[in-house]
Structure formats: C-alpha cells, structure tokens
C-alpha cells in the first residue's frame, strides 16, 4: 500500500521519488507515500526492529478497485496480522488503505482492532513532495504551533512564522489540524488537508544526511520535502477491542490551467466593469496585479470522493484517556 507516483493530467508529478530507490522486498521504497505503522521512528523498546514500523515493508492485498465518478479511480488495499507480525507486535489488527487518484489524491487509512486487548499505535502517511528548488519553498499553516525538534533531543519549540528550509529539518508539529500549503515561487502551490491526525512531521535531510542515505541522491534534498500526516508523539492512538481509527490526507495542487482560466475570467470581469464606467478604477487595480493566481476554492475543499465510512469510531488520542 505504497503510492509511488501521482501526477494529475497536464501537471508535473506531485510526489517525489528517489532515483536510487531499490524497490526490493528488504527495504522500504524511498519516496512517494510510505506508510509508517504501528510505530513511528525507532521502535520504543527494541532498536533492532525496523524503523517506522512494519506496514511499509509488508505485502498488502488489493481488496477492491473501482472507477468513481469523473476521472477518479479508487483502490482499497488490506493487511492484517499474521504469525510473523504477532512475533514482533503481538496484537490482532486489520488495516484498510483506500486511495483515490483523480485531480486530487486522497489517502485514507482505517486501523481496526478485532482482538480482545487494546493496543497503542503511531501512524504516518510519510508523504514526499516534489519541489523544483527547496530554496524557493515556503511551508504555510504551522505558524505559532509547538514542535518537537528531533535534531535537538525532542526539545519543544514554537514555530515563528512560515517555514523556510535552509538546513536539516526534522520536526513533529503538535496540535495541527489545519491545512498546510507548500508554496514555491513561480509554481502552483500544493495543499494538504487531513482528518484523524493532530500531528504533522516536516522533514528535509539536507546535505550530510542525503549523502549518508544509500537510497537517496546526494542532491535529492534540493527537490523534495516531506510533510507527513501523522499520529505521532503526543498524538499516538489507543484502540480498544472492536474500535477503529481513520486517518485521512487530501493532496491537491492549484492547477496551472485552472489558474490561467481564472485569470482570464477575472480579466473579462474587469473589462465588463470598465464598460460600466469603472474604467479608471479597475486599471489602477490591474496595475497592482489583480490577476494573481490563487488556488480555486474547490481544489482546497473538495474531499467528497473518499468519505470516511460512516461507522468509523475514532480512537482516543493517547493523552486523553
Ligand atoms: C522522518 C523522520 O519521518 O523520516 C526522520 O522524522 C527520518 O527522522 C525520515 O530520518 C526518514 O526515515 P527513513 O526510515 O525512511 O529513512
């Protein structure tokens, strides 16, 4: 259940994929959207266990594929506990990953506990986004949030303003439910919205770590950034028997074609206004750049293609019990 590529028609790829990724069974794919579960980062008690959990190394089965309305394709994949997983993580579980590919990308993971004892888990939709030049990138939507700085012994700090990346960054932002936008000068922004997640990880390995990672090109840090929809740190979830938890991420990009359509529409409106006598005023507005491209509202809010199952019961955040 690893999305490796997403490229809406007529657009550049939205996700970053390492040219050095090995695509073998023994190690995770480097890029796209690896799924981290049931732990995030190193295993809390046994560092010999795989980093970021078991899900991204597992073979899932395809449970359903369907063509939805419009150009959207839906895929549902399933993975559950087995003798092998029980040896490492002794819990019964079922995971369903629903992915909708269309103009937007929706990823929706439902975690269920069919067993007779509770378990605690962390999750990350570890999304690698493609950018043209990290120096031109601003990440908006996390200003004022607390974050745990993983490069400074998890010291809790406050984000001042938007995020610019000019060095290694590895942070878990806390209490984050709002949309995050990856803006890049001269390119359409990428919008990330979510439900079932109150933490967000921002990661860029920068120069030295890129060189250390075997499956990562040395200059790869310049063209990617991870903004991960997570249940990590204070946001891990406890699932009682029969309980489920859904975590969902919607990714959309302001479409250049739609942007130019919008700009043309604005120009038409302006000329109509001019015809009604507002000529002078609208010329002044135009000279201030009134045809600036903004994300269409529908691209920010349309999450209708993959609604969470109505019966989904949300599990408790770790600290709320
Ligand atoms: C991020 C972590 O989510 O994933 C980083 O915060 C980590 O600490 C990165 O380096 C990549 O992890 P991995 O296991 O795919 O190399």
Short mmCIF file of C-alpha atoms and ligand atoms in Angstrom, two decimals:
data_model
loop_
_atom_site.label_atom_id
_atom_site.label_comp_id
_atom_site.label_asym_id
_atom_site.label_seq_id
_atom_site.Cartn_x
_atom_site.Cartn_y
_atom_site.Cartn_z
CA UNK A 1 0.00 0.00 0.00
CA UNK A 2 2.63 2.46 -1.08
CA UNK A 3 1.68 5.22 -3.52
CA UNK A 4 4.78 5.79 -5.64
CA UNK A 5 3.54 8.33 -8.16
CA UNK A 6 0.80 10.89 -8.50
CA UNK A 7 0.59 13.19 -11.49
CA UNK A 8 -2.75 14.77 -12.33
CA UNK A 9 -3.32 15.15 -16.06
CA UNK A 10 -1.41 18.10 -17.51
CA UNK A 11 0.60 18.71 -14.34
CA UNK A 12 4.06 17.87 -13.01
CA UNK A 13 4.38 14.95 -10.56
CA UNK A 14 3.22 15.98 -7.09
CA UNK A 15 5.22 13.30 -5.27
CA UNK A 16 8.99 12.93 -5.15
CA UNK A 17 10.63 9.57 -5.81
CA UNK A 18 14.30 8.82 -5.23
CA UNK A 19 16.19 7.79 -8.35
CA UNK A 20 18.19 5.49 -6.02
CA UNK A 21 15.21 3.67 -4.52
CA UNK A 22 15.75 -0.07 -4.84
CA UNK A 23 12.17 -1.35 -5.00
CA UNK A 24 13.13 -4.64 -3.38
CA UNK A 25 11.37 -6.55 -0.59
CA UNK A 26 14.06 -6.00 2.02
CA UNK A 27 13.82 -2.24 2.37
CA UNK A 28 11.25 0.49 2.11
CA UNK A 29 10.71 2.45 -1.08
CA UNK A 30 12.30 5.91 -0.79
CA UNK A 31 9.71 8.39 -1.98
CA UNK A 32 6.00 8.57 -2.73
CA UNK A 33 3.95 7.85 0.39
CA UNK A 34 5.47 5.18 2.66
CA UNK A 35 3.05 4.15 5.38
CA UNK A 36 4.57 4.05 8.87
CA UNK A 37 2.71 1.84 11.38
CA UNK A 38 2.41 0.70 14.21
CA UNK A 39 5.30 2.80 15.42
CA UNK A 40 6.93 5.96 14.11
CA UNK A 41 10.71 6.33 14.06
CA UNK A 42 12.71 3.82 16.05
CA UNK A 43 10.78 1.11 17.96
CA UNK A 44 10.39 2.47 21.51
CA UNK A 45 11.91 -0.62 23.18
CA UNK A 46 13.87 -2.58 20.57
CA UNK A 47 16.07 -0.69 18.15
CA UNK A 48 16.72 -3.88 16.14
CA UNK A 49 13.15 -3.71 14.81
CA UNK A 50 12.53 -1.84 11.56
CA UNK A 51 12.44 1.94 11.72
CA UNK A 52 8.91 3.36 11.15
CA UNK A 53 7.15 0.03 11.84
CA UNK A 54 6.12 -2.93 9.74
CA UNK A 55 3.48 -1.65 7.32
CA UNK A 56 5.77 -0.18 4.68
CA UNK A 57 7.66 -3.50 4.36
CA UNK A 58 4.54 -5.69 4.17
CA UNK A 59 2.78 -7.07 1.12
CA UNK A 60 -0.83 -5.97 1.16
CA UNK A 61 -3.64 -7.49 -0.87
CA UNK A 62 -5.82 -5.49 -3.21
CA UNK A 63 -9.35 -5.70 -1.83
CA UNK A 64 -11.17 -3.56 -4.38
CA UNK A 65 -10.65 -1.33 -7.39
CA UNK A 66 -13.32 0.86 -8.89
CA UNK A 67 -13.85 3.72 -11.27
CA UNK A 68 -15.65 6.52 -9.47
CA UNK A 69 -17.43 9.48 -10.98
CA UNK A 70 -15.34 11.68 -13.25
CA UNK A 71 -11.73 10.70 -13.62
CA UNK A 72 -11.25 9.24 -10.15
CA UNK A 73 -10.03 5.70 -9.55
CA UNK A 74 -10.39 4.10 -6.15
CA UNK A 75 -8.20 1.35 -4.77
CA UNK A 76 -8.61 -0.40 -1.44
CA UNK A 77 -5.78 -2.49 -0.02
CA UNK A 78 -5.83 -4.72 3.06
CA UNK A 79 -3.27 -6.02 5.51
CA UNK A 80 -3.82 -7.87 8.77
CA UNK A 81 -1.91 -9.64 11.50
CA UNK A 82 -0.21 -12.98 10.82
CA UNK A 83 2.07 -15.37 12.73
CA UNK A 84 5.02 -13.27 11.52
CA UNK A 85 3.60 -9.93 12.70
CA UNK A 86 2.42 -11.46 16.01
CA UNK A 87 6.03 -12.44 16.77
CA UNK A 88 7.16 -8.84 16.52
CA UNK A 89 4.00 -6.97 17.55
CA UNK A 90 1.62 -9.27 19.47
CA UNK A 91 -1.73 -7.75 18.53
CA UNK A 92 -4.62 -8.57 16.23
CA UNK A 93 -5.23 -5.83 13.65
CA UNK A 94 -6.71 -5.06 10.29
CA UNK A 95 -5.62 -2.14 8.11
CA UNK A 96 -7.50 -0.89 5.08
CA UNK A 97 -5.86 1.69 2.87
CA UNK A 98 -8.17 3.50 0.49
CA UNK A 99 -6.54 5.57 -2.20
CA UNK A 100 -8.38 7.77 -4.70
CA UNK A 101 -6.44 9.01 -7.70
CA UNK A 102 -8.07 11.91 -9.53
CA UNK A 103 -7.35 15.56 -9.82
CA UNK A 104 -6.70 15.24 -6.09
CA UNK A 105 -5.03 12.40 -4.24
CA UNK A 106 -6.84 11.03 -1.20
CA UNK A 107 -5.27 8.54 1.17
CA UNK A 108 -7.40 7.12 3.91
CA UNK A 109 -6.14 4.53 6.33
CA UNK A 110 -8.57 2.72 8.65
CA UNK A 111 -6.98 0.83 11.52
CA UNK A 112 -9.16 -1.70 13.36
CA UNK A 113 -8.66 -3.75 16.46
CA UNK A 114 -10.52 -7.07 16.04
CA UNK A 115 -8.71 -8.60 19.06
CA UNK A 116 -9.59 -8.76 22.74
CA UNK A 117 -6.97 -6.38 24.13
CA UNK A 118 -6.26 -2.73 23.50
CA UNK A 119 -3.21 -1.58 21.57
CA UNK A 120 -1.46 1.74 21.10
CA UNK A 121 -0.12 2.74 17.70
CA UNK A 122 1.53 5.56 15.82
CA UNK A 123 0.91 6.24 12.12
CA UNK A 124 2.46 8.37 9.39
CA UNK A 125 1.42 8.97 5.82
CA UNK A 126 5.04 9.85 5.13
CA UNK A 127 4.46 11.94 2.01
CA UNK A 128 7.44 13.07 -0.07
CA UNK A 129 6.51 16.15 -2.11
CA UNK A 130 8.35 17.18 -5.26
CA UNK A 131 9.56 20.77 -5.45
CA UNK A 132 11.72 22.43 -8.05
CA UNK A 133 14.09 24.19 -5.68
CA UNK A 134 13.87 23.96 -1.89
CA UNK A 135 15.35 27.47 -1.64
CA UNK A 136 12.11 28.85 -3.15
CA UNK A 137 9.77 26.89 -0.87
CA UNK A 138 7.68 28.24 2.00
CA UNK A 139 5.52 25.95 4.11
CA UNK A 140 2.46 27.78 5.37
CA UNK A 141 -0.05 26.72 8.03
CA UNK A 142 2.09 25.79 11.02
CA UNK A 143 2.95 29.24 12.37
CA UNK A 144 2.63 29.50 16.13
CA UNK A 145 2.49 25.71 16.61
CA UNK A 146 4.66 23.86 19.09
CA UNK A 147 7.05 21.32 17.61
CA UNK A 148 9.38 18.67 18.94
CA UNK A 149 12.76 19.20 17.34
CA UNK A 150 14.07 15.71 16.59
CA UNK A 151 17.50 17.17 15.91
CA UNK A 152 17.65 18.74 19.38
CA UNK A 153 16.63 15.89 21.75
CA UNK A 154 12.94 16.49 21.07
CA UNK A 155 13.10 19.92 22.67
CA UNK A 156 9.71 21.60 22.31
CA UNK A 157 9.91 24.90 20.42
CA UNK A 158 7.42 27.32 18.87
CA UNK A 159 7.25 27.87 15.13
CA UNK A 160 7.65 31.52 14.35
CA UNK A 161 6.03 32.41 11.01
CA UNK A 162 6.12 30.19 7.93
CA UNK A 163 8.79 27.52 7.44
CA UNK A 164 11.77 28.06 5.14
CA UNK A 165 14.28 25.25 4.78
CA UNK A 166 17.99 26.07 4.66
CA UNK A 167 19.35 23.25 6.80
CA UNK A 168 18.36 19.78 8.03
CA UNK A 169 14.83 19.88 9.45
CA UNK A 170 13.19 17.01 11.38
CA UNK A 171 10.23 18.16 13.44
CA UNK A 172 7.00 16.81 14.84
CA UNK A 173 4.46 19.64 14.98
CA UNK A 174 1.79 19.20 17.65
CA UNK A 175 -1.93 20.08 17.68
CA UNK A 176 -2.08 20.55 13.92
CA UNK A 177 -5.40 20.04 12.22
CA UNK A 178 -5.46 22.86 9.69
CA UNK A 179 -4.49 22.81 6.04
CA UNK A 180 -0.78 23.09 5.26
CA UNK A 181 0.32 24.63 1.96
CA UNK A 182 3.65 24.16 0.22
CA UNK A 183 4.22 27.35 -1.73
CA UNK A 184 7.00 27.72 -4.25
CA UNK A 185 7.86 30.84 -6.20
CA UNK A 186 6.56 30.58 -9.75
CA UNK A 187 4.80 27.23 -9.28
CA UNK A 188 1.28 26.22 -8.24
CA UNK A 189 1.04 25.56 -4.51
CA UNK A 190 0.39 22.10 -3.04
CA UNK A 191 -2.44 21.91 -0.49
CA UNK A 192 -2.56 19.22 2.19
CA UNK A 193 -5.63 18.80 4.35
CA UNK A 194 -6.41 15.98 6.74
CA UNK A 195 -8.68 14.43 9.34
CA UNK A 196 -7.93 12.00 12.18
CA UNK A 197 -4.46 13.49 12.70
CA UNK A 198 -3.28 16.12 15.14
CA UNK A 199 0.42 15.99 14.40
CA UNK A 200 2.46 16.84 11.30
CA UNK A 201 6.06 15.93 10.57
CA UNK A 202 8.24 18.17 8.41
CA UNK A 203 11.47 16.58 7.21
CA UNK A 204 14.29 17.50 4.87
CA UNK A 205 17.62 15.67 5.30
CA UNK A 206 19.74 18.47 3.82
CA UNK A 207 23.29 17.82 2.59
CA UNK A 208 25.10 15.48 5.02
CA UNK A 209 22.18 13.14 5.67
CA UNK A 210 21.36 12.93 1.94
CA UNK A 211 24.95 11.77 1.41
CA UNK A 212 24.67 9.22 4.23
CA UNK A 213 21.47 7.59 2.94
CA UNK A 214 22.31 4.97 0.32
CA UNK A 215 18.99 5.13 -1.46
CA UNK A 216 18.91 8.93 -1.62
CA UNK A 217 20.68 11.01 -4.30
CA UNK A 218 23.26 13.41 -2.85
CA UNK A 219 21.40 16.43 -4.21
CA UNK A 220 17.94 14.99 -3.59
CA UNK A 221 17.29 17.31 -0.64
CA UNK A 222 17.01 20.21 -3.11
CA UNK A 223 13.93 18.85 -4.84
CA UNK A 224 11.85 17.31 -2.03
CA UNK A 225 10.26 17.98 1.29
CA UNK A 226 8.24 15.62 3.47
CA UNK A 227 5.08 16.97 5.07
CA UNK A 228 3.63 13.97 6.87
CA UNK A 229 0.11 13.47 8.17
CA UNK A 230 0.71 11.60 11.41
CA UNK A 231 -0.42 10.27 14.74
CA UNK A 232 2.98 10.69 16.35
CA UNK A 233 4.39 11.61 19.77
CA UNK A 234 1.51 13.04 21.91
CA UNK A 235 -0.93 12.05 19.14
CA UNK A 236 -0.49 8.24 19.17
CA UNK A 237 -3.82 6.41 19.43
CA UNK A 238 -5.14 3.70 21.73
CA UNK A 239 -7.63 1.32 20.13
CA UNK A 240 -9.83 -0.72 22.45
CA UNK A 241 -11.19 -4.08 21.19
CA UNK A 242 -13.59 -3.56 18.24
CA UNK A 243 -12.53 0.06 17.89
CA UNK A 244 -11.33 1.67 14.63
CA UNK A 245 -9.47 4.81 13.79
CA UNK A 246 -9.31 6.60 10.44
CA UNK A 247 -6.56 8.95 9.31
CA UNK A 248 -7.01 10.74 6.02
CA UNK A 249 -4.95 13.07 3.87
CA UNK A 250 -6.05 15.00 0.80
CA UNK A 251 -3.45 16.45 -1.55
CA UNK A 252 -4.28 18.88 -4.32
CA UNK A 253 -2.38 21.32 -6.40
CA UNK A 254 -3.53 24.66 -7.72
CA UNK A 255 -3.91 23.72 -11.36
CA UNK A 256 -1.97 25.97 -13.78
CA UNK A 257 -4.68 25.50 -16.42
CA UNK A 258 -7.40 26.46 -13.96
CA UNK A 259 -5.25 29.38 -12.80
CA UNK A 260 -4.98 30.75 -16.31
CA UNK A 261 -8.73 30.20 -16.79
CA UNK A 262 -9.38 32.12 -13.58
CA UNK A 263 -7.03 34.89 -14.65
CA UNK A 264 -8.88 35.16 -17.99
CA UNK A 265 -12.22 35.23 -16.18
CA UNK A 266 -11.02 38.00 -13.90
CA UNK A 267 -9.82 39.96 -16.93
CA UNK A 268 -13.23 39.51 -18.61
CA UNK A 269 -14.99 40.72 -15.45
CA UNK A 270 -12.67 43.68 -15.29
CA UNK A 271 -13.43 44.65 -18.90
CA UNK A 272 -17.18 44.34 -18.22
CA UNK A 273 -16.74 46.63 -15.22
CA UNK A 274 -14.77 49.04 -17.37
CA UNK A 275 -17.62 49.08 -19.85
CA UNK A 276 -19.87 50.17 -16.98
CA UNK A 277 -17.79 53.23 -16.28
CA UNK A 278 -15.31 51.78 -13.80
CA UNK A 279 -12.50 52.05 -16.34
CA UNK A 280 -10.19 54.24 -14.32
CA UNK A 281 -10.56 52.36 -11.02
CA UNK A 282 -10.07 48.89 -12.48
CA UNK A 283 -6.99 49.99 -14.44
CA UNK A 284 -5.49 51.03 -11.13
CA UNK A 285 -6.38 47.66 -9.60
CA UNK A 286 -4.90 45.77 -12.56
CA UNK A 287 -1.65 47.63 -12.24
CA UNK A 288 -1.42 46.22 -8.68
CA UNK A 289 -1.57 42.67 -10.06
CA UNK A 290 -5.22 41.69 -9.75
CA UNK A 291 -4.79 38.61 -11.97
CA UNK A 292 -2.51 36.89 -9.46
CA UNK A 293 -3.12 33.14 -9.47
CA UNK A 294 -4.77 31.66 -6.39
CA UNK A 295 -5.95 28.14 -5.66
CA UNK A 296 -9.55 27.62 -6.72
CA UNK A 297 -11.71 27.17 -3.64
CA UNK A 298 -12.98 23.80 -4.92
CA UNK A 299 -9.43 22.40 -5.01
CA UNK A 300 -8.99 23.30 -1.35
CA UNK A 301 -12.17 21.80 -0.01
CA UNK A 302 -13.29 19.00 -2.31
CA UNK A 303 -12.82 15.85 -0.28
CA UNK A 304 -16.05 14.25 -1.38
CA UNK A 305 -14.50 11.43 -3.38
CA UNK A 306 -13.38 9.44 -0.38
CA UNK A 307 -15.61 9.95 2.61
CA UNK A 308 -14.66 8.07 5.75
CA UNK A 309 -17.01 5.16 6.50
CA UNK A 310 -19.96 6.48 8.47
CA UNK A 311 -19.48 3.81 11.12
CA UNK A 312 -15.88 4.76 11.83
CA UNK A 313 -15.28 5.34 15.52
CA UNK A 314 -12.31 7.44 16.31
CA UNK A 315 -9.81 6.09 18.79
CA UNK A 316 -8.66 8.17 21.71
CA UNK A 317 -5.51 10.23 21.46
CA UNK A 318 -3.02 8.75 23.89
CA UNK A 319 -3.25 11.50 26.43
CA UNK A 320 -6.97 11.97 26.50
CA UNK A 321 -7.90 8.70 28.25
C1 LIG B 1 11.05 11.15 9.07
C2 LIG B 1 11.73 11.15 10.40
O1 LIG B 1 9.69 10.99 9.24
O2 LIG B 1 11.55 10.07 8.28
C3 LIG B 1 13.24 11.25 10.20
O3 LIG B 1 11.24 12.23 11.18
C4 LIG B 1 13.73 10.13 9.29
O4 LIG B 1 13.89 11.19 11.45
C5 LIG B 1 12.93 10.17 8.00
O5 LIG B 1 15.10 10.30 9.03
C6 LIG B 1 13.28 9.05 7.04
O6 LIG B 1 13.17 7.83 7.65
P1 LIG B 1 13.59 6.50 6.90
O7 LIG B 1 13.45 5.37 7.88
O8 LIG B 1 12.65 6.32 5.74
O9 LIG B 1 15.00 6.69 6.44
#
